[in-house]
Amino acid sequence: MSMLIRISRDLMKNNLQHAVKNNTWYQTKSRCLSIAAALQHYGPSVLGADQIKKMYEQSLSDPETFWGEHARSKLNWIKDFEQVSNSDMNTGKHEWFLNGKINVSENCLDRHVARDPDATALIWEKDEPNTHVKVSYKELLEKTCQVANVLKRKGVQKGDTVCIYMPVSPIAVACMLACTRIGAIHSVVFAGFSAEALSARINDGGSKIVITADEGLRGSKRISLKNTVDKALENCSVDNVLVYQRTGADVHMQHGRDFYLEEEMSSESVECVPEPMDSEDPLFILYTSGSTGKPKGVQHSQAGYLLYAMMTHKYVFKYEVGDIYACVADIGWITGHSYVVYGPLANGATSVLFESVPTYPDPGRYWEMVERLKVNQFYGAPTAIRLLLKFGNEFVEKYDRDTLKVLGTVGEPINEEAWHWYYDIVGQKKCPISDTWWQTETGGIVISPVPEQDVVPPKPACPMFPFFGVKPILLDEEGKELHGNDVSGLLCLGSSLPGMARTIHGDQERFLDVYYRPYPGYYFTGDGARRDAEGHYHITGRVDDVINVKGVRLGTAEVEDVMDNHDAVAETAVVGYPHEIKGQGVYAYVTLKEGISESEEDIKKELQAMVKSSIGSFAVPEMIQIAPGLPKTRSGKIMRRILRCVAANKPEDVGDISTLADDSVVEEIIANHEKLL
Ligand code: PRX
């Protein structure tokens, strides 16, 4: 109750200043009352350390009661569920809130509209500096219903997949929610992927409709999205393309297939009855890279995902009703799904949509936005923090950041220098940093410091604590569990969580092979971790052939597959190497066929162009070495360990090379590498 008073008081204070200025204090009073009502409904987010400990213990000892109670109190159900969970870590089965009926858009919109229709759902921080647009919950609901009605008119039915290839914008959020309104499955593809990558995702997901924009805008650069869609569709069979006019550019519209989205919406009703969905019906597919094969469509389901996104958002960011919360991720990644859209909106929050880039018009962009929008929580990526710290403190310090309460980071390890700059300079040593470890597959944050940080001093670059229900397990190479503290091993999860991926779209066998068969009884994350002497978790990085470039996951095999198609290329091996800003960069070793007359420089340029057009510019290798051969064992396996050491400028670490078929190649590779620097 005291918190209720404190929050209402703070809100009153902020709102009143504004209200007095604008002579709207009657509205302010009713807004405060509705916030107080919302708080009573959802409960507090700032918990004491004892309460957190008790909740964590209960979440492991009695998960049925723990999750069951939260699901009933935090979500609106069309029909109550009959069983909390039917999950089995041996078979990779996760079923939660069985036989319940729910609608995700109703939980993210209608129930907030009923309480406070004018509350701000989204603040769109547009690419153009100093321009933001506020969208209320009522407006977002109406737009969502209109898109839903357009989709229905175009023949989209429950269970169909809709591909969304759009810039970060309120209308893109309305499109995602419109799918959930009618029970369609969305497949959002990051609007930086190439036509080839887009067409592979359209085909794999079986999308019959694509929603896109004429162009995207990032850092004032125009990105021709509709043209890319047109190219992608040369290899797909799609009925309709809906085009949102972001810039108004003149784009090609194919008669009978392509329609302007807003024109189509204008004739539609602003109401659409939400489709009752089974808790376990698919909600969305999101593609991510693995160590082998093509990207996999990670599939999440309705109720468990929503509850997990909502709870992690609330507790990890100490989100309180009335806060302005900004996660600057793109909606094309899981962070955008869970912490721009679903988690915040399910909590009735005001969520900032960031369309731009951190250095446009200058490296103060984030902090100018924090001041202007009065942001309370800021959630970003280490790669941006590393980039911004290079420009010095002046770009941060000239803006008022006193509203900030919590800072978050995600996607890759944050190095200590970046952590300290974030904590000391951006947060002025008063904002805890939530270093959140999780994955596309987990749907939401799994390990993060926030819950107990009020009593435990923060540790730089350390996610520290498991969230409710999470049982982190460390295994040795043989799969034996490592007990006690001060141990390092393969990071696995030993318990089912409501937000876990249910399958890989169309490939359950691959799902089991990648995550559940390597170490039976556990979910294998692909990461290594250390449990320190105090029992806190540190992430040591991927243990497979996945690399992390600017927080984006990339399978080295994907890049190799593209480059192998070059006529002059015999063989390739791609590894990651430490990169000051990007975290990891892409380093390609390439061997050529006999008798190639083309210059090495031309071949390198062509290889880079191929990767750009097949995957996207973020995947292009910055370092390409034309190598005399690749270091292989006698059985023909490439020793990537050696290639990684050379790429990392640590040839002294290559260690024992006696098992190589031809060890002379190593010296040549090292010499070539030095020439590249
Ligand atoms: O290696 C881990 C790294 O990112 C991977 C998951 O990538 P993705 O599915 O694209 O999801 C990114 C957003 C959640 C993980 O396997 N990773 C993510 N967060 C952290 C991290 N590595 C270290 N520290 C983190 N906080």
PDB file of N, CA, C and O in Angstrom, residues 317 367 376-380 404-409 422-423 426-428 431-435 450:
ATOM      1  N   PHE A 317      12.870  -5.494 -14.744  1.00  0.00           N
ATOM      2  CA  PHE A 317      13.058  -4.053 -14.950  1.00  0.00           C
ATOM      3  C   PHE A 317      12.393  -3.227 -13.865  1.00  0.00           C
ATOM      4  O   PHE A 317      12.333  -2.009 -13.957  1.00  0.00           O
ATOM      5  N   TRP A 367      20.410   9.421 -25.261  1.00  0.00           N
ATOM      6  CA  TRP A 367      20.288  10.142 -23.983  1.00  0.00           C
ATOM      7  C   TRP A 367      19.424  11.390 -24.159  1.00  0.00           C
ATOM      8  O   TRP A 367      18.727  11.790 -23.231  1.00  0.00           O
ATOM      9  N   ASN A 376      12.287   5.799 -17.912  1.00  0.00           N
ATOM     10  CA  ASN A 376      12.623   5.234 -16.601  1.00  0.00           C
ATOM     11  C   ASN A 376      13.479   3.970 -16.687  1.00  0.00           C
ATOM     12  O   ASN A 376      14.289   3.707 -15.808  1.00  0.00           O
ATOM     13  N   GLN A 377      13.232   3.161 -17.720  1.00  0.00           N
ATOM     14  CA  GLN A 377      14.055   1.956 -17.914  1.00  0.00           C
ATOM     15  C   GLN A 377      14.611   2.003 -19.328  1.00  0.00           C
ATOM     16  O   GLN A 377      13.858   2.280 -20.273  1.00  0.00           O
ATOM     17  N   PHE A 378      15.887   1.718 -19.461  1.00  0.00           N
ATOM     18  CA  PHE A 378      16.510   1.724 -20.791  1.00  0.00           C
ATOM     19  C   PHE A 378      17.185   0.374 -20.990  1.00  0.00           C
ATOM     20  O   PHE A 378      18.008  -0.050 -20.183  1.00  0.00           O
ATOM     21  N   TYR A 379      16.827  -0.304 -22.090  1.00  0.00           N
ATOM     22  CA  TYR A 379      17.320  -1.674 -22.346  1.00  0.00           C
ATOM     23  C   TYR A 379      17.984  -1.678 -23.720  1.00  0.00           C
ATOM     24  O   TYR A 379      17.319  -1.419 -24.729  1.00  0.00           O
ATOM     25  N   GLY A 380      19.297  -1.922 -23.763  1.00  0.00           N
ATOM     26  CA  GLY A 380      20.015  -1.857 -25.039  1.00  0.00           C
ATOM     27  C   GLY A 380      21.038  -2.974 -25.191  1.00  0.00           C
ATOM     28  O   GLY A 380      21.066  -3.918 -24.396  1.00  0.00           O
ATOM     29  N   LEU A 404      16.012   7.877 -15.059  1.00  0.00           N
ATOM     30  CA  LEU A 404      16.391   6.468 -15.231  1.00  0.00           C
ATOM     31  C   LEU A 404      16.436   5.731 -13.889  1.00  0.00           C
ATOM     32  O   LEU A 404      16.990   6.233 -12.916  1.00  0.00           O
ATOM     33  N   LYS A 405      15.846   4.516 -13.885  1.00  0.00           N
ATOM     34  CA  LYS A 405      15.865   3.696 -12.667  1.00  0.00           C
ATOM     35  C   LYS A 405      16.645   2.401 -12.866  1.00  0.00           C
ATOM     36  O   LYS A 405      17.318   1.917 -11.972  1.00  0.00           O
ATOM     37  N   VAL A 406      16.484   1.805 -14.041  1.00  0.00           N
ATOM     38  CA  VAL A 406      17.141   0.523 -14.333  1.00  0.00           C
ATOM     39  C   VAL A 406      17.714   0.581 -15.744  1.00  0.00           C
ATOM     40  O   VAL A 406      17.073   1.098 -16.655  1.00  0.00           O
ATOM     41  N   LEU A 407      18.923   0.038 -15.908  1.00  0.00           N
ATOM     42  CA  LEU A 407      19.523  -0.090 -17.242  1.00  0.00           C
ATOM     43  C   LEU A 407      19.626  -1.575 -17.557  1.00  0.00           C
ATOM     44  O   LEU A 407      19.960  -2.371 -16.668  1.00  0.00           O
ATOM     45  N   GLY A 408      19.359  -1.929 -18.802  1.00  0.00           N
ATOM     46  CA  GLY A 408      19.456  -3.343 -19.164  1.00  0.00           C
ATOM     47  C   GLY A 408      20.397  -3.551 -20.326  1.00  0.00           C
ATOM     48  O   GLY A 408      20.635  -2.627 -21.113  1.00  0.00           O
ATOM     49  N   THR A 409      20.946  -4.742 -20.427  1.00  0.00           N
ATOM     50  CA  THR A 409      21.758  -5.104 -21.594  1.00  0.00           C
ATOM     51  C   THR A 409      21.439  -6.545 -21.999  1.00  0.00           C
ATOM     52  O   THR A 409      21.064  -7.353 -21.162  1.00  0.00           O
ATOM     53  N   TYR A 422      28.544   2.291 -18.656  1.00  0.00           N
ATOM     54  CA  TYR A 422      27.073   2.275 -18.587  1.00  0.00           C
ATOM     55  C   TYR A 422      26.630   2.596 -17.154  1.00  0.00           C
ATOM     56  O   TYR A 422      25.767   3.423 -16.918  1.00  0.00           O
ATOM     57  N   TYR A 423      27.254   1.933 -16.198  1.00  0.00           N
ATOM     58  CA  TYR A 423      26.862   2.072 -14.792  1.00  0.00           C
ATOM     59  C   TYR A 423      27.264   3.453 -14.243  1.00  0.00           C
ATOM     60  O   TYR A 423      26.450   4.166 -13.657  1.00  0.00           O
ATOM     61  N   VAL A 426      26.375   6.649 -17.695  1.00  0.00           N
ATOM     62  CA  VAL A 426      24.967   6.736 -18.117  1.00  0.00           C
ATOM     63  C   VAL A 426      24.051   6.704 -16.887  1.00  0.00           C
ATOM     64  O   VAL A 426      23.173   7.541 -16.723  1.00  0.00           O
ATOM     65  N   GLY A 427      24.263   5.743 -16.013  1.00  0.00           N
ATOM     66  CA  GLY A 427      23.359   5.556 -14.866  1.00  0.00           C
ATOM     67  C   GLY A 427      23.759   6.332 -13.637  1.00  0.00           C
ATOM     68  O   GLY A 427      23.083   6.230 -12.604  1.00  0.00           O
ATOM     69  N   GLN A 428      24.843   7.078 -13.717  1.00  0.00           N
ATOM     70  CA  GLN A 428      25.320   7.906 -12.593  1.00  0.00           C
ATOM     71  C   GLN A 428      25.437   7.115 -11.286  1.00  0.00           C
ATOM     72  O   GLN A 428      25.099   7.599 -10.208  1.00  0.00           O
ATOM     73  N   CYS A 431      21.738   3.473 -11.029  1.00  0.00           N
ATOM     74  CA  CYS A 431      20.815   2.556 -11.698  1.00  0.00           C
ATOM     75  C   CYS A 431      21.436   1.160 -11.755  1.00  0.00           C
ATOM     76  O   CYS A 431      22.504   0.994 -12.329  1.00  0.00           O
ATOM     77  N   PRO A 432      20.746   0.183 -11.180  1.00  0.00           N
ATOM     78  CA  PRO A 432      21.246  -1.182 -11.328  1.00  0.00           C
ATOM     79  C   PRO A 432      21.268  -1.584 -12.798  1.00  0.00           C
ATOM     80  O   PRO A 432      20.431  -1.115 -13.585  1.00  0.00           O
ATOM     81  N   ILE A 433      22.233  -2.435 -13.158  1.00  0.00           N
ATOM     82  CA  ILE A 433      22.281  -2.926 -14.543  1.00  0.00           C
ATOM     83  C   ILE A 433      21.772  -4.355 -14.581  1.00  0.00           C
ATOM     84  O   ILE A 433      22.299  -5.229 -13.898  1.00  0.00           O
ATOM     85  N   SER A 434      20.745  -4.567 -15.381  1.00  0.00           N
ATOM     86  CA  SER A 434      20.258  -5.929 -15.594  1.00  0.00           C
ATOM     87  C   SER A 434      20.968  -6.495 -16.810  1.00  0.00           C
ATOM     88  O   SER A 434      20.598  -6.187 -17.938  1.00  0.00           O
ATOM     89  N   ASP A 435      22.004  -7.285 -16.559  1.00  0.00           N
ATOM     90  CA  ASP A 435      22.684  -7.989 -17.654  1.00  0.00           C
ATOM     91  C   ASP A 435      21.886  -9.265 -17.874  1.00  0.00           C
ATOM     92  O   ASP A 435      22.018 -10.232 -17.143  1.00  0.00           O
ATOM     93  N   VAL A 450      18.660  -8.597 -11.615  1.00  0.00           N
ATOM     94  CA  VAL A 450      17.769  -7.681 -10.910  1.00  0.00           C
ATOM     95  C   VAL A 450      17.106  -8.185  -9.631  1.00  0.00           C
ATOM     96  O   VAL A 450      17.202  -7.514  -8.610  1.00  0.00           O
TER      97      VAL A 450
END
